[in-house]
Every structure is written in structure tokens, then in C-alpha cells.
PDB file of C-alpha atoms in Angstrom:
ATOM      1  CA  UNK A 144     -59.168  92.528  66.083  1.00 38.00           C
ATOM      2  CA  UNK A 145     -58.215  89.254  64.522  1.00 36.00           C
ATOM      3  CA  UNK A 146     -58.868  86.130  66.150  1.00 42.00           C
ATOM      4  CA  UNK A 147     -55.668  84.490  67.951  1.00 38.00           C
ATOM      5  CA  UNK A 148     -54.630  81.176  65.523  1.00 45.00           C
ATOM      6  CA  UNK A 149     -51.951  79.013  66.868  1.00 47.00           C
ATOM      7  CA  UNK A 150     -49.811  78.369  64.422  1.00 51.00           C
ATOM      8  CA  UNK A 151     -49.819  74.179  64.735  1.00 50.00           C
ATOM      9  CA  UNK A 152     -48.101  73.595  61.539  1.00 50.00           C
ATOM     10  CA  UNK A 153     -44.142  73.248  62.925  1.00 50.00           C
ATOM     11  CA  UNK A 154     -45.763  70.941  65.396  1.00 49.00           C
ATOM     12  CA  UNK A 155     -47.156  68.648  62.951  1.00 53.00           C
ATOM     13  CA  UNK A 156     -44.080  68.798  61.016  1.00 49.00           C
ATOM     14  CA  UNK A 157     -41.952  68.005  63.910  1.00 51.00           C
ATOM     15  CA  UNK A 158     -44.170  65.116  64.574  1.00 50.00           C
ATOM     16  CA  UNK A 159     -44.174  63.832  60.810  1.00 51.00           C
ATOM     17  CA  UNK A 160     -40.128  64.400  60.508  1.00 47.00           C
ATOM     18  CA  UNK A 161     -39.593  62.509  64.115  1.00 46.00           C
ATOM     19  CA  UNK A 162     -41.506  59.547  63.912  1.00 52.00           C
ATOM     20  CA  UNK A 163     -39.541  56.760  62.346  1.00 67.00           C
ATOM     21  CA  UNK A 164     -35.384  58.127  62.308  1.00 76.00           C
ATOM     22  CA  UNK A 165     -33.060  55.899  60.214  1.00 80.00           C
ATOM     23  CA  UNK A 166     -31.608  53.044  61.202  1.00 90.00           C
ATOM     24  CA  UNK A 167     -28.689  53.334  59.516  1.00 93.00           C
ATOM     25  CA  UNK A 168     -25.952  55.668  58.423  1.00 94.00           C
ATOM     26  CA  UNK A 169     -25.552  56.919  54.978  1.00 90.00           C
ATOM     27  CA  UNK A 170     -21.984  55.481  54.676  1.00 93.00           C
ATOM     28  CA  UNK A 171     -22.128  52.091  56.433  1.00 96.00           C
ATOM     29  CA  UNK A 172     -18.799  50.381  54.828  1.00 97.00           C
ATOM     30  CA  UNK A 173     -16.877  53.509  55.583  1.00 97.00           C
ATOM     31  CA  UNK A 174     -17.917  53.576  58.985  1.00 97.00           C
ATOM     32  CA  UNK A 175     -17.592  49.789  59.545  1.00 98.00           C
ATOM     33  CA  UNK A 176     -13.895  49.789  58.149  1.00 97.00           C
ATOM     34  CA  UNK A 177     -12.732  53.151  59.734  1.00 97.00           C
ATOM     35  CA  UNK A 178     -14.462  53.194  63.106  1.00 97.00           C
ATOM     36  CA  UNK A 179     -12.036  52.110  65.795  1.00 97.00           C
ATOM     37  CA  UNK A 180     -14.396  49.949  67.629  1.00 96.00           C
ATOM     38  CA  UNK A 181     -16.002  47.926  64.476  1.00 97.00           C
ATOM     39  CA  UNK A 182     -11.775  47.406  63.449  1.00 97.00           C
ATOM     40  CA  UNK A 183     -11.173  45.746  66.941  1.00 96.00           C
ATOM     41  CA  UNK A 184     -14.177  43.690  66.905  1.00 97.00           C
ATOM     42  CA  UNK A 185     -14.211  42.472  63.232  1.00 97.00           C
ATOM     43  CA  UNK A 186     -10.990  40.599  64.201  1.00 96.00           C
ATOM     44  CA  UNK A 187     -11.376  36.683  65.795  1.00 97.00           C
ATOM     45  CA  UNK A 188     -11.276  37.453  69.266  1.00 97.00           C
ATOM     46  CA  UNK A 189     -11.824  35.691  72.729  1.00 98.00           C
ATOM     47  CA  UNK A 190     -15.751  35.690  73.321  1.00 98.00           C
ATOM     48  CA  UNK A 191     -17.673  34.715  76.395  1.00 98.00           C
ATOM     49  CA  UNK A 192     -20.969  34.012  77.371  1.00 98.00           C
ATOM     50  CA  UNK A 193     -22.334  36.408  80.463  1.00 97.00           C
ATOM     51  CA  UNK A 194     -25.360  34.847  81.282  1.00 96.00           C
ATOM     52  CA  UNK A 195     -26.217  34.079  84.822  1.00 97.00           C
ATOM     53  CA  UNK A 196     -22.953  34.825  86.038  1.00 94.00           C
ATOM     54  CA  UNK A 197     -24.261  34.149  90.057  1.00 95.00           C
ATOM     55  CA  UNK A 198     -25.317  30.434  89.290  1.00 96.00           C
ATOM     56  CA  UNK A 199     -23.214  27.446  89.249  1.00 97.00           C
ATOM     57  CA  UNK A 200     -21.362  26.073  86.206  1.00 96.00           C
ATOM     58  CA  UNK A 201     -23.247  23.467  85.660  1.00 97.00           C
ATOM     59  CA  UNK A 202     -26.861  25.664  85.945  1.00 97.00           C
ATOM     60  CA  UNK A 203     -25.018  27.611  83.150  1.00 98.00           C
ATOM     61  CA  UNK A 204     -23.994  25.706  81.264  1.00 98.00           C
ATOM     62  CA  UNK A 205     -27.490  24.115  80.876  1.00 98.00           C
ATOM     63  CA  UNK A 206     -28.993  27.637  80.596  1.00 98.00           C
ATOM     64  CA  UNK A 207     -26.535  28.835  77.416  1.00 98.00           C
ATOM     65  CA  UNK A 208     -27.361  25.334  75.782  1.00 98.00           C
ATOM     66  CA  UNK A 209     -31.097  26.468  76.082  1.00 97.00           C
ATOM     67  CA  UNK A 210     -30.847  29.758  75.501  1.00 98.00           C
ATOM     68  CA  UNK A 211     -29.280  29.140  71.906  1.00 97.00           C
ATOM     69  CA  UNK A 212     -31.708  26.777  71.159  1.00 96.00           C
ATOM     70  CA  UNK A 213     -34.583  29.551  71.538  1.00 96.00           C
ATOM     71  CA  UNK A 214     -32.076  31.883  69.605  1.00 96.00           C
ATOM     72  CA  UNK A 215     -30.421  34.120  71.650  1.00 97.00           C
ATOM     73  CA  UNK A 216     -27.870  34.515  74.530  1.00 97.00           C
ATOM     74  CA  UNK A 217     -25.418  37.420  75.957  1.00 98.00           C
ATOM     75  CA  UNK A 218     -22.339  37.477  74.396  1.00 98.00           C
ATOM     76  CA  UNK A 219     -19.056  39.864  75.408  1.00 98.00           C
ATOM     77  CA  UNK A 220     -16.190  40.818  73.201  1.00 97.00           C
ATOM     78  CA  UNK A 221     -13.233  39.755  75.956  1.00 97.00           C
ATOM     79  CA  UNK A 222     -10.539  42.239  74.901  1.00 95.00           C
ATOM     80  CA  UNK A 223     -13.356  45.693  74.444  1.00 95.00           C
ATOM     81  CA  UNK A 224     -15.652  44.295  77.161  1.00 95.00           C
ATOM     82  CA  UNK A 225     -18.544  44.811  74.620  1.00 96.00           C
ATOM     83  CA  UNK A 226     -21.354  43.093  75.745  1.00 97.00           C
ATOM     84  CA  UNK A 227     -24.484  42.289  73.278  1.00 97.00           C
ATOM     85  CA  UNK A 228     -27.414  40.325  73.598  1.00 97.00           C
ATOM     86  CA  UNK A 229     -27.348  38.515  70.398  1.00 97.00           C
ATOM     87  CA  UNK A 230     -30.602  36.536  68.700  1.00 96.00           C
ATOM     88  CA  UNK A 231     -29.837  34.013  66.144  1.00 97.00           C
ATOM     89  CA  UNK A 232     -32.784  34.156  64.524  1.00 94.00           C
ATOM     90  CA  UNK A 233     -33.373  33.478  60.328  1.00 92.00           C
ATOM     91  CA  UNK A 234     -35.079  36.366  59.141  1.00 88.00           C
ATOM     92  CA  UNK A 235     -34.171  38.388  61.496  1.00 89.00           C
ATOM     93  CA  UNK A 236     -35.515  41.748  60.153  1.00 85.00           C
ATOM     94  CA  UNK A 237     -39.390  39.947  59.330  1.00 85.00           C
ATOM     95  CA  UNK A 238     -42.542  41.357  60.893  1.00 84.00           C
ATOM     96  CA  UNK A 239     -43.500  37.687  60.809  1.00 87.00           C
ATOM     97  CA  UNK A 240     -43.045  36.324  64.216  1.00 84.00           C
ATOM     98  CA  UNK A 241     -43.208  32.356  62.307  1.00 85.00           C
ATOM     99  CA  UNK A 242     -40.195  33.819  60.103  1.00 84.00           C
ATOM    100  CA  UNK A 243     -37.930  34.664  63.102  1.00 89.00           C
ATOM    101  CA  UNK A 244     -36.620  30.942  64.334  1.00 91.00           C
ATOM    102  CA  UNK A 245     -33.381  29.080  65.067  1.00 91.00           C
ATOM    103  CA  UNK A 246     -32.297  27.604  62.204  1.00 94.00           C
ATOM    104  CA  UNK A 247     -29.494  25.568  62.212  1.00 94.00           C
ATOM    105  CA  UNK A 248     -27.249  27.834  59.748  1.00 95.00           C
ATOM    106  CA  UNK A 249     -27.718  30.238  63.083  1.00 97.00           C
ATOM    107  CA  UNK A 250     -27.373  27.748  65.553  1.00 98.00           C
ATOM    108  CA  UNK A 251     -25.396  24.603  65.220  1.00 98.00           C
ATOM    109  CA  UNK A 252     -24.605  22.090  67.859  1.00 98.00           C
ATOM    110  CA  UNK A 253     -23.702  19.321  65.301  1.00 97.00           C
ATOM    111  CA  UNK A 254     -20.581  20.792  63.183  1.00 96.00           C
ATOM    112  CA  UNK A 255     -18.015  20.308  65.894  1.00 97.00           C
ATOM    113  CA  UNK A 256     -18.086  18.154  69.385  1.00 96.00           C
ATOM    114  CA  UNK A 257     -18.270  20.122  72.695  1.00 97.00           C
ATOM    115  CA  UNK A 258     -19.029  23.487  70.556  1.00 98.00           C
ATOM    116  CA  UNK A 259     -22.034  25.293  69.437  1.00 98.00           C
ATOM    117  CA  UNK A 260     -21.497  27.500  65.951  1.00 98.00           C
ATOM    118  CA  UNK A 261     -23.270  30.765  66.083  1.00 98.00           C
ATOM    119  CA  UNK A 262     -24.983  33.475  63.710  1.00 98.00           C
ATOM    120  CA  UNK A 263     -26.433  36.678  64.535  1.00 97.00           C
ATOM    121  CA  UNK A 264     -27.770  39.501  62.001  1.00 97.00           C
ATOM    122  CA  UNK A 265     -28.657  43.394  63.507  1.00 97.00           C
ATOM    123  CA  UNK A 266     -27.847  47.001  63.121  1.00 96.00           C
ATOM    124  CA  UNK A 267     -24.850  47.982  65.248  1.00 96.00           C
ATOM    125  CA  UNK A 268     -24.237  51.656  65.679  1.00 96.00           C
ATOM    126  CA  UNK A 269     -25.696  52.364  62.238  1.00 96.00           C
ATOM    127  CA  UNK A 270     -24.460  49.681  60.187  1.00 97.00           C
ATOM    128  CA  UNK A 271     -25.454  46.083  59.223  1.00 97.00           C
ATOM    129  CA  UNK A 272     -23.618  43.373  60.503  1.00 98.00           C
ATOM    130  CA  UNK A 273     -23.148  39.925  60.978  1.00 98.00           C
ATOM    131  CA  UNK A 274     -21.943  38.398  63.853  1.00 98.00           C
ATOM    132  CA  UNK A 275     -20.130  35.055  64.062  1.00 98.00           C
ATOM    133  CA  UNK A 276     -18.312  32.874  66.855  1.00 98.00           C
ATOM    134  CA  UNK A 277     -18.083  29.354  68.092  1.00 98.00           C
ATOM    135  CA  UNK A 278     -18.524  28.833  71.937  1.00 98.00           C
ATOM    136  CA  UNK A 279     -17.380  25.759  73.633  1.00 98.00           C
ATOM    137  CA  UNK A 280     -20.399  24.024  75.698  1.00 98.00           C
ATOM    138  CA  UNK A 281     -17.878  23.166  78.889  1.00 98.00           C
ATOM    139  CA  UNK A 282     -15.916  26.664  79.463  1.00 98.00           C
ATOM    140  CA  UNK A 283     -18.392  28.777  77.923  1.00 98.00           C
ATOM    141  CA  UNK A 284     -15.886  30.635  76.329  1.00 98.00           C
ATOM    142  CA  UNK A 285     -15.206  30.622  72.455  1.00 98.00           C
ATOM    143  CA  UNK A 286     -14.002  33.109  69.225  1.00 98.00           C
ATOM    144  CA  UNK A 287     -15.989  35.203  67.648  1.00 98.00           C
ATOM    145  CA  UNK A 288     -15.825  38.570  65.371  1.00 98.00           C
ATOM    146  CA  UNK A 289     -17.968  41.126  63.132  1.00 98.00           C
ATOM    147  CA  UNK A 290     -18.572  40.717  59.744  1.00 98.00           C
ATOM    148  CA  UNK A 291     -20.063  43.967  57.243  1.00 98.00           C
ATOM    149  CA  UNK A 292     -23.486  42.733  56.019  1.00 97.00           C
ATOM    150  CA  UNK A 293     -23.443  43.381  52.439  1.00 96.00           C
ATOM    151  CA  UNK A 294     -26.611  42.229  51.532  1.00 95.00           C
ATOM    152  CA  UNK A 295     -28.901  43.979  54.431  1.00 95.00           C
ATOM    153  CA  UNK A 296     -26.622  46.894  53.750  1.00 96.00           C
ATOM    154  CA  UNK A 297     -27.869  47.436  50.634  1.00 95.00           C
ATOM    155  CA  UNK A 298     -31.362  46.735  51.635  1.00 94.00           C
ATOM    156  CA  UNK A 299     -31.253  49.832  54.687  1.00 93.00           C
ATOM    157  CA  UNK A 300     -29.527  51.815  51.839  1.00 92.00           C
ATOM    158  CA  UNK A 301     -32.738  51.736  49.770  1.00 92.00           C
ATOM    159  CA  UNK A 302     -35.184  52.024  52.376  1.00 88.00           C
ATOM    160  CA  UNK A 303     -32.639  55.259  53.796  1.00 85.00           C
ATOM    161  CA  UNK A 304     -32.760  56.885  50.392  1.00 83.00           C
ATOM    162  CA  UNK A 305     -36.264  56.573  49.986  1.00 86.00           C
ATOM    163  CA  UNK A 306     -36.773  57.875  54.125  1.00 80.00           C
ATOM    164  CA  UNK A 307     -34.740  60.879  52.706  1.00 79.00           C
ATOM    165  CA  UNK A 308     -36.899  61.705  49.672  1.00 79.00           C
ATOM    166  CA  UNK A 309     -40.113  61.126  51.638  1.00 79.00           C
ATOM    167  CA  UNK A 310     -38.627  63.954  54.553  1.00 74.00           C
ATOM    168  CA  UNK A 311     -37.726  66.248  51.331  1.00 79.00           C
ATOM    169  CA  UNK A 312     -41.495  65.977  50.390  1.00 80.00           C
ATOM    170  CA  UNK A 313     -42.431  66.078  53.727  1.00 78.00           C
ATOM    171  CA  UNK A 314     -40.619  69.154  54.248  1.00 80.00           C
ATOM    172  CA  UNK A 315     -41.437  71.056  50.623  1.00 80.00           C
ATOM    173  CA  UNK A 316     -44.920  70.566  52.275  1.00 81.00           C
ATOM    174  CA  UNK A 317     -44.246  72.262  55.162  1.00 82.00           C
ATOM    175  CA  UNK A 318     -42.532  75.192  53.740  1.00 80.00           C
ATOM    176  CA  UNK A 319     -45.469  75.436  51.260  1.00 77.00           C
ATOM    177  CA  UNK A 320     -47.950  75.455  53.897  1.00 85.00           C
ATOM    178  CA  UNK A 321     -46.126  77.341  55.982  1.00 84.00           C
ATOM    179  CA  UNK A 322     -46.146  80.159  53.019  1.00 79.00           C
ATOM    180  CA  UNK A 323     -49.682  80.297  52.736  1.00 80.00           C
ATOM    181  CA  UNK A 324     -50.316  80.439  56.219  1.00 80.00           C
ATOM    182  CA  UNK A 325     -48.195  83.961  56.705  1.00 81.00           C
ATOM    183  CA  UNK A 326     -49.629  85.365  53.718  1.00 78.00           C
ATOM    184  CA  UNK A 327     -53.060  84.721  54.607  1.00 83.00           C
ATOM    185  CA  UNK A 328     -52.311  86.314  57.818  1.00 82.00           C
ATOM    186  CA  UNK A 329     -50.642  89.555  56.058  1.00 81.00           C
ATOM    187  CA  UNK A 330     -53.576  89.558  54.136  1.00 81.00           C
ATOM    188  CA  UNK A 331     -55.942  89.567  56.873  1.00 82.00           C
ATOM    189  CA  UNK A 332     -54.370  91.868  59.080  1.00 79.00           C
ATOM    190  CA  UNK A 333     -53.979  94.400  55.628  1.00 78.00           C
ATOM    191  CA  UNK A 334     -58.206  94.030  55.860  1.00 77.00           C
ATOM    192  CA  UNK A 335     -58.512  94.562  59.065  1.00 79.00           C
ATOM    193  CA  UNK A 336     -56.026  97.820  58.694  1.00 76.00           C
ATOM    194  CA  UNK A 337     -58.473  98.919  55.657  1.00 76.00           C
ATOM    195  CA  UNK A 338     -61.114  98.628  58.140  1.00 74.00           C
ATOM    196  CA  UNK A 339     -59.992 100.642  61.114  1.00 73.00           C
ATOM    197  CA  UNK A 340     -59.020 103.477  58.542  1.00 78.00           C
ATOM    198  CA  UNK A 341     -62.231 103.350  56.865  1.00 73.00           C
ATOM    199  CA  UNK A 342     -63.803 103.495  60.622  1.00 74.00           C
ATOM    200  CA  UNK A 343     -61.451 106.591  61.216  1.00 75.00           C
ATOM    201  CA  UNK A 344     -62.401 108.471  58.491  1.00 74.00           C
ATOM    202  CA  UNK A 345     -66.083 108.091  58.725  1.00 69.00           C
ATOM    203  CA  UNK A 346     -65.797 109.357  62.642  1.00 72.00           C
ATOM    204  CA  UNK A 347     -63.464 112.252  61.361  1.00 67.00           C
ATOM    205  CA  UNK A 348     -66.209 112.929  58.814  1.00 67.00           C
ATOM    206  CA  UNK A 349     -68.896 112.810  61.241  1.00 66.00           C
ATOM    207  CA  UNK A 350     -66.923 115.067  63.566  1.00 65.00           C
ATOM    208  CA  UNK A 351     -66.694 117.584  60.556  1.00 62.00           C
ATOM    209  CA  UNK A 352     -70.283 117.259  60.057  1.00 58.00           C
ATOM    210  CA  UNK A 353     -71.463 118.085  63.514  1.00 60.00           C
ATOM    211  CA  UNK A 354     -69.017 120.819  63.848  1.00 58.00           C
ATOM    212  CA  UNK A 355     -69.973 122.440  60.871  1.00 58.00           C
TER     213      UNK A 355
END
């Protein structure tokens, strides 16, 4: 009898086509101009800083100041109630933990008195965007909206295409080994068939012999 062989190859595939999904979808502009929640939030709206919500004003006031000045805070949409913890960060998508800092085109407490001008980059729901707001330092309340990152866009679009070609090969591969694997088994259970009848007819042959 053959020797049991777990079959390990869908495993491995599973493991090869799993391990890194895409980060964005394959029609981000559509999406970002027809989905109802990226339509109510790419319009000015009242923003609001969450943070610390159980201390005193003045504790967070002092807290959002310092929090934008390491390059992120939590931010909510008033009218949605969408809340996101936003980093404004240059280079936001660099391995390079010296590349990620607040600059001040992400963080600006000098363009208006009593306000602090905000940018944050990141993938929202499949799609690149870029959010901007102003908050004022005394209410902690401001205006802010979503933009449609063009540029990063196109950048996710690449490295998406080229994700999809490298799961085609990935999955040619498969099928191809897959292939060979059956047919090597139909081939080795065929031998082992030509053996059993070969070890058939010598013990009818024998048989025949001794009976004779």
C-alpha cells in the first residue's frame, strides 16, 4: 500500500496568498466620491478633540497642545460621531522612524492666534486621504474635512497592481504544483495496481501448478 502524504500544498498557498492583503481598493476615487460616509466627511464640518474627556479644561487643553506637538491627537467628526486618532506626521508611510516627525506643514501653531492648523495622511476604509482642520487652543473645538490623496493614491495603485500580478504568479504556481502532485499520485497508485495484479497472477499460476 502507498504511503499516506498529506497533501501540504493548499496550506502553503493559503499562507503565501494571506500574508500581506491590500491596503487599498482597486477604485479609490470612485469609492471616495460615491461612498456616503467619505461625502459627509469631505465637507468642512464641526471637529472636536476627545482626548481626556474626565480631566479638567485646563489639563486638556495643555494635553492637546502637547499631543500635536508629538504628532498626533483624537479627533471626532461632530455631525457622524467619527472618531480617529490622527498622527500628523511628514512621511507618514516611511519605514524610517527619523522620517516620521511633526513638521510644521502638519502642525502649525503660528498661522493664526488661539488656533493650531492640522495635517494628517492614512488609508481610510481603502482609500488614501488627507485630512485637514483647524482647532482652536481655548474650546478645543475647530473645522475640519477629508480630502482624496491623489498622489499616495497613485502610489497604493502601483504597489496593488503589482500585489495582484505577484498572487496571479503565486497562484499559476500553485495550480502547477498542484497538477503534478495528483498525477504523480495516479501514477503511483497505477504501479502499485500493476503490482497487486502481477502478485495475483503469479499465486493463480502457482495454484495451477500445484493442482496440476
Amino acid at each position: 500500500m502507498l504511503p499516506f502524504e498529506p497533501n501540504t500544498l493548499c496550506s502553503k498557498a493559503g499562507s503565501n496568498f494571506l500574508s500581506k492583503m491590500p491596503r487599498v481598493v482597486s477604485n479609490q476615487r470612485h469609492k471616495f466620491e460615491n461612498d456616503e460616509l467619505f461625502r459627509k466627511l469631505s465637507r468642512e464640518c464641526e471637529i472636536k478633540y476627545t482626548g481626556f474627556r474626565d480631566r479638567p479644561v485646563e489639563e486638556r487643553q495643555l494635553r492637546f497642545q502637547t499631543e500635536c506637538r508629538e504628532g498626533h491627537a483624537d479627533i471626532a467628526f461632530v455631525p457622524t460621531g467619527t472618531n480617529l486618532h490622527l498622527n500628523f506626521l511628514s512621511n507618514p508611510w516611511s519605514d524610517k522612524a527619523e522620517d516620521r516627525v511633526a513638521t510644521q506643514d502638519y502642525v502649525d501653531f503660528d498661522r493664526e492666534s488661539g488656533k493650531v492648523h492640522l495635517k494628517s495622511q492614512f488609508i481610510m476604509n481603502g482609500v488614501c486621504v488627507v485630512w485637514r482642520g483647524w482647532i482652536d487652543l481655548n474650546r478645543l473645538d475647530g473645522v475640519g474635512c477629508l480630502e482624496f490623496d491623489v498622489e499616495r493614491a497613485e502610489v497604493e495603485d502601483t504597489l496593488l497592481r503589482e500585489q495582484i500580478d505577484q498572487y496571479n504568479r503565486q497562484l499559476r504556481d500553485f495550480e502547477d504544483r498542484q497538477r503534478q502532485y495528483h498525477e504523480e499520485q495516479e501514477r503511483r497508485a497505477e504501479a502499485e495496481a500493476e503490482v497487486v495484479q502481477a502478485l495475483l497472477r503469479f499465486s493463480e499460476e502457482r495454484i495451477y501448478v500445484h493442482a496440476s
